[in-house]
Amino acid sequence: TTRETRREVRATTTRCAPARDATTRSMTRERRAGALAPAPMTRADAATRRRALQTTEDTPVSAEAKAEAYDWRAHWYPVAYVADVEKDAPLTFTLLGEPLVFWRDKSGEMRCVADRCPHRLVPLSEGRVNETGELECGYHGWTFTGEGKCTSIPQIEQGTGLETALKSPRSCVAAYPTKEAQGMLWVYPTSMDKAPATLPDLPLIPEYDDPECVCQDIFRDLPMDWATLLENVMDVSHVPFTHHNSVGKRENATPVNLELTSAAGVTANGFEGIWKEGPRKGKYGSQYTEFKAPTLMRHTLKTEAFTTLTVVYAVPTTPGRCRLMARFPFIFKSALPRFFFGLYPQWFSHTNQNAILEDDQIFLHKQERLIEVEQKEGKSYAQSCYMPTKADVYVSAFRKWIVDVAGGGPAWPKGMPTDLPPQETTREALLDRYHSHTINCKSCASALAKIGKARKALRVLTFVALAAAVATFARAVPLKYTIALSVLSAACALVREKLGAFAAKMKIGPYPPPRRPPSMMEAALQQARIAF
């Protein structure tokens, strides 16, 4: 491997040497002529150079995509499922490093403004929606309309400059366009006063609107970069191994040959591809993949009996973190599967889907930090990762899009550190479900509260039934009553423990993942945690 690497480096050096020598001679002549003065490399230049190294050379990129500067704020982004949005409370969400706050006004329309009060820059999401449907700051009571206009400053009396203060642009907050479609809340992160008159179409899923479609949805805030997430879901070859015993089987693994089908290769809009054999050794036919820039990836399988999609929106929140918005639409020709599909409560399906996400969450969190270290050492993505198979065609194309089209990554706010945050040191932090999902999911939060109440009632019933069994035995009541009360007490205790296991799954994911059996110590610690 070392000899092969050296030959590749020598070959690359040979190819690049003539151009490098010519460039060097040209720059030398310009410096001698005084036409070019050397300038020190800034931190921004160094970051751009590092990002530019993340590329491969075997995927074509359209000339139009390279020529235009990519605008990350000229796209719609999903931020939440409408079912999880409270009707009378503000919702905060950070998109592309900018904190935003959403709420419903008096007419029921969703509104969005920057999540900071112009008075003292505290988050408006810590306030409330007042009786008039306006957003009221929780610090000093300033109020704002959905257009961002300030309507009340309680600290100023009428007639003493209040109107002047309210008319000042400095009293306003930036407002952003929003839409609700296909059960999702969307935002366009360019303020209304700067947004174009005609906004682009939402990146929707046409199959979702099919009357025969049933769909499972889940969201989760992940401790990884948006690009790491999208790269992972594009990588179909990892499923039999990473997700063995969850949604895959090692014995179903086959060589994976992916192909790009986009006529122009990688464009500003993304790319399309096909896996002709498809998953499970071709059982369901070819799988079609589309990356719709900047955040949407979808796999599609079609058979005579059903159509199934895996849809992922990777929403960049801050460097090293993102929100996953995943949808799993199924279109069944028969009504019976749709009926049984609808019997599963959403919170129950979320426990299973969270477990699948956690199959690779730990090593992806660590992987991107290792890649970042190597990039800081000057290595390209292709130099860091050895990808000799066609199974990595989508990954290579995606990395090409990031560098050659999207400017190296999201346009974070000026002054925001763009390095990845420090690596989490415990598995518990990476497997957290409570803060990353449950508290913001209406179905799971409601189920967790009901389970807590049920467990309290079962605990009381367990002791009452046990005390009654002891009393009947002591008073020589027929034995069948004592046995019945004892069985009732034991049944209540057992159900309480089972509910406790469900409650635990809503707070933290189990370890290890299903792809390997737990060690004796891991199994003991898991049982102890559930019992506790």
PDB file of C-alpha atoms in Angstrom, residues 352-475:
ATOM      1  CA  ASN A 352     -37.155   2.233  16.473  1.00  0.00           C
ATOM      2  CA  GLN A 353     -36.059   4.951  14.044  1.00  0.00           C
ATOM      3  CA  ASN A 354     -33.852   6.589  16.663  1.00  0.00           C
ATOM      4  CA  ALA A 355     -32.147   3.248  17.228  1.00  0.00           C
ATOM      5  CA  ILE A 356     -31.344   2.995  13.507  1.00  0.00           C
ATOM      6  CA  LEU A 357     -29.870   6.507  13.529  1.00  0.00           C
ATOM      7  CA  GLU A 358     -27.652   5.556  16.452  1.00  0.00           C
ATOM      8  CA  ASP A 359     -26.147   2.589  14.606  1.00  0.00           C
ATOM      9  CA  ASP A 360     -23.513   4.913  13.111  1.00  0.00           C
ATOM     10  CA  GLN A 361     -23.881   8.112  15.124  1.00  0.00           C
ATOM     11  CA  ILE A 362     -20.880   7.519  17.376  1.00  0.00           C
ATOM     12  CA  PHE A 363     -18.315   6.750  14.693  1.00  0.00           C
ATOM     13  CA  LEU A 364     -19.548   9.483  12.333  1.00  0.00           C
ATOM     14  CA  HIS A 365     -19.060  12.041  15.094  1.00  0.00           C
ATOM     15  CA  LYS A 366     -15.468  10.859  15.511  1.00  0.00           C
ATOM     16  CA  GLN A 367     -14.794  10.370  11.791  1.00  0.00           C
ATOM     17  CA  GLU A 368     -15.376  13.981  10.806  1.00  0.00           C
ATOM     18  CA  ARG A 369     -12.940  15.187  13.439  1.00  0.00           C
ATOM     19  CA  LEU A 370     -10.217  12.891  12.166  1.00  0.00           C
ATOM     20  CA  ILE A 371     -10.834  14.213   8.646  1.00  0.00           C
ATOM     21  CA  GLU A 372     -10.658  17.791   9.894  1.00  0.00           C
ATOM     22  CA  VAL A 373      -7.267  17.137  11.503  1.00  0.00           C
ATOM     23  CA  GLU A 374      -5.903  15.744   8.254  1.00  0.00           C
ATOM     24  CA  GLN A 375      -7.289  18.660   6.260  1.00  0.00           C
ATOM     25  CA  LYS A 376      -5.519  21.079   8.572  1.00  0.00           C
ATOM     26  CA  GLU A 377      -2.338  19.191   7.749  1.00  0.00           C
ATOM     27  CA  GLY A 378      -2.950  19.973   4.078  1.00  0.00           C
ATOM     28  CA  LYS A 379      -4.348  16.631   2.934  1.00  0.00           C
ATOM     29  CA  SER A 380      -7.221  16.476   0.487  1.00  0.00           C
ATOM     30  CA  TYR A 381     -10.313  14.419   1.135  1.00  0.00           C
ATOM     31  CA  ALA A 382      -9.173  11.950  -1.517  1.00  0.00           C
ATOM     32  CA  GLN A 383      -5.792  11.651   0.190  1.00  0.00           C
ATOM     33  CA  SER A 384      -7.371  11.089   3.581  1.00  0.00           C
ATOM     34  CA  CYS A 385      -9.944   8.546   2.413  1.00  0.00           C
ATOM     35  CA  TYR A 386      -9.077   5.645   0.112  1.00  0.00           C
ATOM     36  CA  MET A 387     -12.107   5.112  -2.103  1.00  0.00           C
ATOM     37  CA  PRO A 388     -11.250   2.681  -4.931  1.00  0.00           C
ATOM     38  CA  THR A 389     -14.779   1.342  -5.556  1.00  0.00           C
ATOM     39  CA  LYS A 390     -17.850   2.534  -7.444  1.00  0.00           C
ATOM     40  CA  ALA A 391     -19.753   2.332  -4.164  1.00  0.00           C
ATOM     41  CA  ASP A 392     -18.300   5.774  -3.371  1.00  0.00           C
ATOM     42  CA  VAL A 393     -19.423   7.490  -6.593  1.00  0.00           C
ATOM     43  CA  TYR A 394     -22.151   9.477  -4.810  1.00  0.00           C
ATOM     44  CA  VAL A 395     -19.800  10.487  -1.996  1.00  0.00           C
ATOM     45  CA  SER A 396     -17.185  11.698  -4.494  1.00  0.00           C
ATOM     46  CA  ALA A 397     -19.814  13.643  -6.440  1.00  0.00           C
ATOM     47  CA  PHE A 398     -21.141  15.226  -3.254  1.00  0.00           C
ATOM     48  CA  ARG A 399     -17.675  16.315  -2.145  1.00  0.00           C
ATOM     49  CA  LYS A 400     -17.129  17.725  -5.613  1.00  0.00           C
ATOM     50  CA  TRP A 401     -20.349  19.720  -5.304  1.00  0.00           C
ATOM     51  CA  ILE A 402     -19.324  21.130  -1.913  1.00  0.00           C
ATOM     52  CA  VAL A 403     -15.977  22.398  -3.198  1.00  0.00           C
ATOM     53  CA  ASP A 404     -16.553  23.351  -6.813  1.00  0.00           C
ATOM     54  CA  VAL A 405     -20.126  24.615  -6.534  1.00  0.00           C
ATOM     55  CA  ALA A 406     -21.046  25.479  -2.943  1.00  0.00           C
ATOM     56  CA  GLY A 407     -17.955  27.466  -1.975  1.00  0.00           C
ATOM     57  CA  GLY A 408     -16.628  24.835   0.409  1.00  0.00           C
ATOM     58  CA  GLY A 409     -19.603  24.787   2.764  1.00  0.00           C
ATOM     59  CA  PRO A 410     -22.394  26.863   4.333  1.00  0.00           C
ATOM     60  CA  ALA A 411     -22.105  30.627   4.547  1.00  0.00           C
ATOM     61  CA  TRP A 412     -21.844  30.956   8.318  1.00  0.00           C
ATOM     62  CA  PRO A 413     -22.192  34.422   9.911  1.00  0.00           C
ATOM     63  CA  LYS A 414     -19.065  36.539   9.950  1.00  0.00           C
ATOM     64  CA  GLY A 415     -17.125  36.087  13.156  1.00  0.00           C
ATOM     65  CA  MET A 416     -18.565  32.624  13.908  1.00  0.00           C
ATOM     66  CA  PRO A 417     -15.884  29.962  14.536  1.00  0.00           C
ATOM     67  CA  THR A 418     -16.163  27.395  11.751  1.00  0.00           C
ATOM     68  CA  ASP A 419     -14.070  24.611  13.274  1.00  0.00           C
ATOM     69  CA  LEU A 420     -15.930  21.579  14.583  1.00  0.00           C
ATOM     70  CA  PRO A 421     -16.783  21.734  18.294  1.00  0.00           C
ATOM     71  CA  PRO A 422     -14.766  19.515  20.659  1.00  0.00           C
ATOM     72  CA  GLN A 423     -15.453  15.797  20.450  1.00  0.00           C
ATOM     73  CA  GLU A 424     -17.975  14.443  22.929  1.00  0.00           C
ATOM     74  CA  THR A 425     -16.262  12.334  25.550  1.00  0.00           C
ATOM     75  CA  THR A 426     -19.120  10.033  26.573  1.00  0.00           C
ATOM     76  CA  ARG A 427     -21.407   7.698  24.659  1.00  0.00           C
ATOM     77  CA  GLU A 428     -24.341   9.010  26.680  1.00  0.00           C
ATOM     78  CA  ALA A 429     -23.914  12.473  25.146  1.00  0.00           C
ATOM     79  CA  LEU A 430     -23.888  11.028  21.620  1.00  0.00           C
ATOM     80  CA  LEU A 431     -26.838   8.702  22.248  1.00  0.00           C
ATOM     81  CA  ASP A 432     -28.982  11.332  23.952  1.00  0.00           C
ATOM     82  CA  ARG A 433     -32.572  11.202  22.726  1.00  0.00           C
ATOM     83  CA  TYR A 434     -34.312  13.376  25.278  1.00  0.00           C
ATOM     84  CA  HIS A 435     -32.767  16.731  24.321  1.00  0.00           C
ATOM     85  CA  SER A 436     -32.141  15.911  20.660  1.00  0.00           C
ATOM     86  CA  HIS A 437     -35.671  14.677  19.951  1.00  0.00           C
ATOM     87  CA  THR A 438     -38.171  13.876  22.704  1.00  0.00           C
ATOM     88  CA  ILE A 439     -38.676  17.323  24.253  1.00  0.00           C
ATOM     89  CA  ASN A 440     -39.430  18.810  20.818  1.00  0.00           C
ATOM     90  CA  CYS A 441     -41.598  15.933  19.557  1.00  0.00           C
ATOM     91  CA  LYS A 442     -45.218  16.325  20.602  1.00  0.00           C
ATOM     92  CA  SER A 443     -45.976  12.606  20.252  1.00  0.00           C
ATOM     93  CA  CYS A 444     -42.957  11.395  22.230  1.00  0.00           C
ATOM     94  CA  ALA A 445     -43.191  14.082  24.912  1.00  0.00           C
ATOM     95  CA  SER A 446     -46.869  13.318  25.457  1.00  0.00           C
ATOM     96  CA  ALA A 447     -46.225   9.559  25.577  1.00  0.00           C
ATOM     97  CA  LEU A 448     -43.372  10.015  28.063  1.00  0.00           C
ATOM     98  CA  ALA A 449     -45.607  12.087  30.354  1.00  0.00           C
ATOM     99  CA  LYS A 450     -48.392   9.477  30.195  1.00  0.00           C
ATOM    100  CA  ILE A 451     -45.936   6.651  30.873  1.00  0.00           C
ATOM    101  CA  GLY A 452     -44.692   8.525  33.937  1.00  0.00           C
ATOM    102  CA  LYS A 453     -48.219   8.873  35.299  1.00  0.00           C
ATOM    103  CA  ALA A 454     -49.023   5.240  34.539  1.00  0.00           C
ATOM    104  CA  ARG A 455     -45.890   4.034  36.338  1.00  0.00           C
ATOM    105  CA  LYS A 456     -46.807   6.030  39.424  1.00  0.00           C
ATOM    106  CA  ALA A 457     -50.302   4.521  39.441  1.00  0.00           C
ATOM    107  CA  LEU A 458     -48.906   1.010  38.913  1.00  0.00           C
ATOM    108  CA  ARG A 459     -46.475   1.452  41.788  1.00  0.00           C
ATOM    109  CA  VAL A 460     -49.335   2.326  44.129  1.00  0.00           C
ATOM    110  CA  LEU A 461     -51.444  -0.542  42.797  1.00  0.00           C
ATOM    111  CA  THR A 462     -48.539  -2.981  43.230  1.00  0.00           C
ATOM    112  CA  PHE A 463     -48.188  -2.195  46.921  1.00  0.00           C
ATOM    113  CA  VAL A 464     -51.948  -2.079  47.533  1.00  0.00           C
ATOM    114  CA  ALA A 465     -52.448  -5.493  45.926  1.00  0.00           C
ATOM    115  CA  LEU A 466     -49.490  -6.932  47.825  1.00  0.00           C
ATOM    116  CA  ALA A 467     -50.773  -5.563  51.144  1.00  0.00           C
ATOM    117  CA  ALA A 468     -54.224  -6.954  50.416  1.00  0.00           C
ATOM    118  CA  ALA A 469     -52.716 -10.382  49.637  1.00  0.00           C
ATOM    119  CA  VAL A 470     -50.908 -10.383  52.976  1.00  0.00           C
ATOM    120  CA  ALA A 471     -54.085  -9.329  54.783  1.00  0.00           C
ATOM    121  CA  THR A 472     -56.214 -12.046  53.202  1.00  0.00           C
ATOM    122  CA  PHE A 473     -53.618 -14.654  54.052  1.00  0.00           C
ATOM    123  CA  ALA A 474     -53.411 -13.464  57.655  1.00  0.00           C
ATOM    124  CA  ARG A 475     -57.219 -13.583  58.067  1.00  0.00           C
TER     125      ARG A 475
END
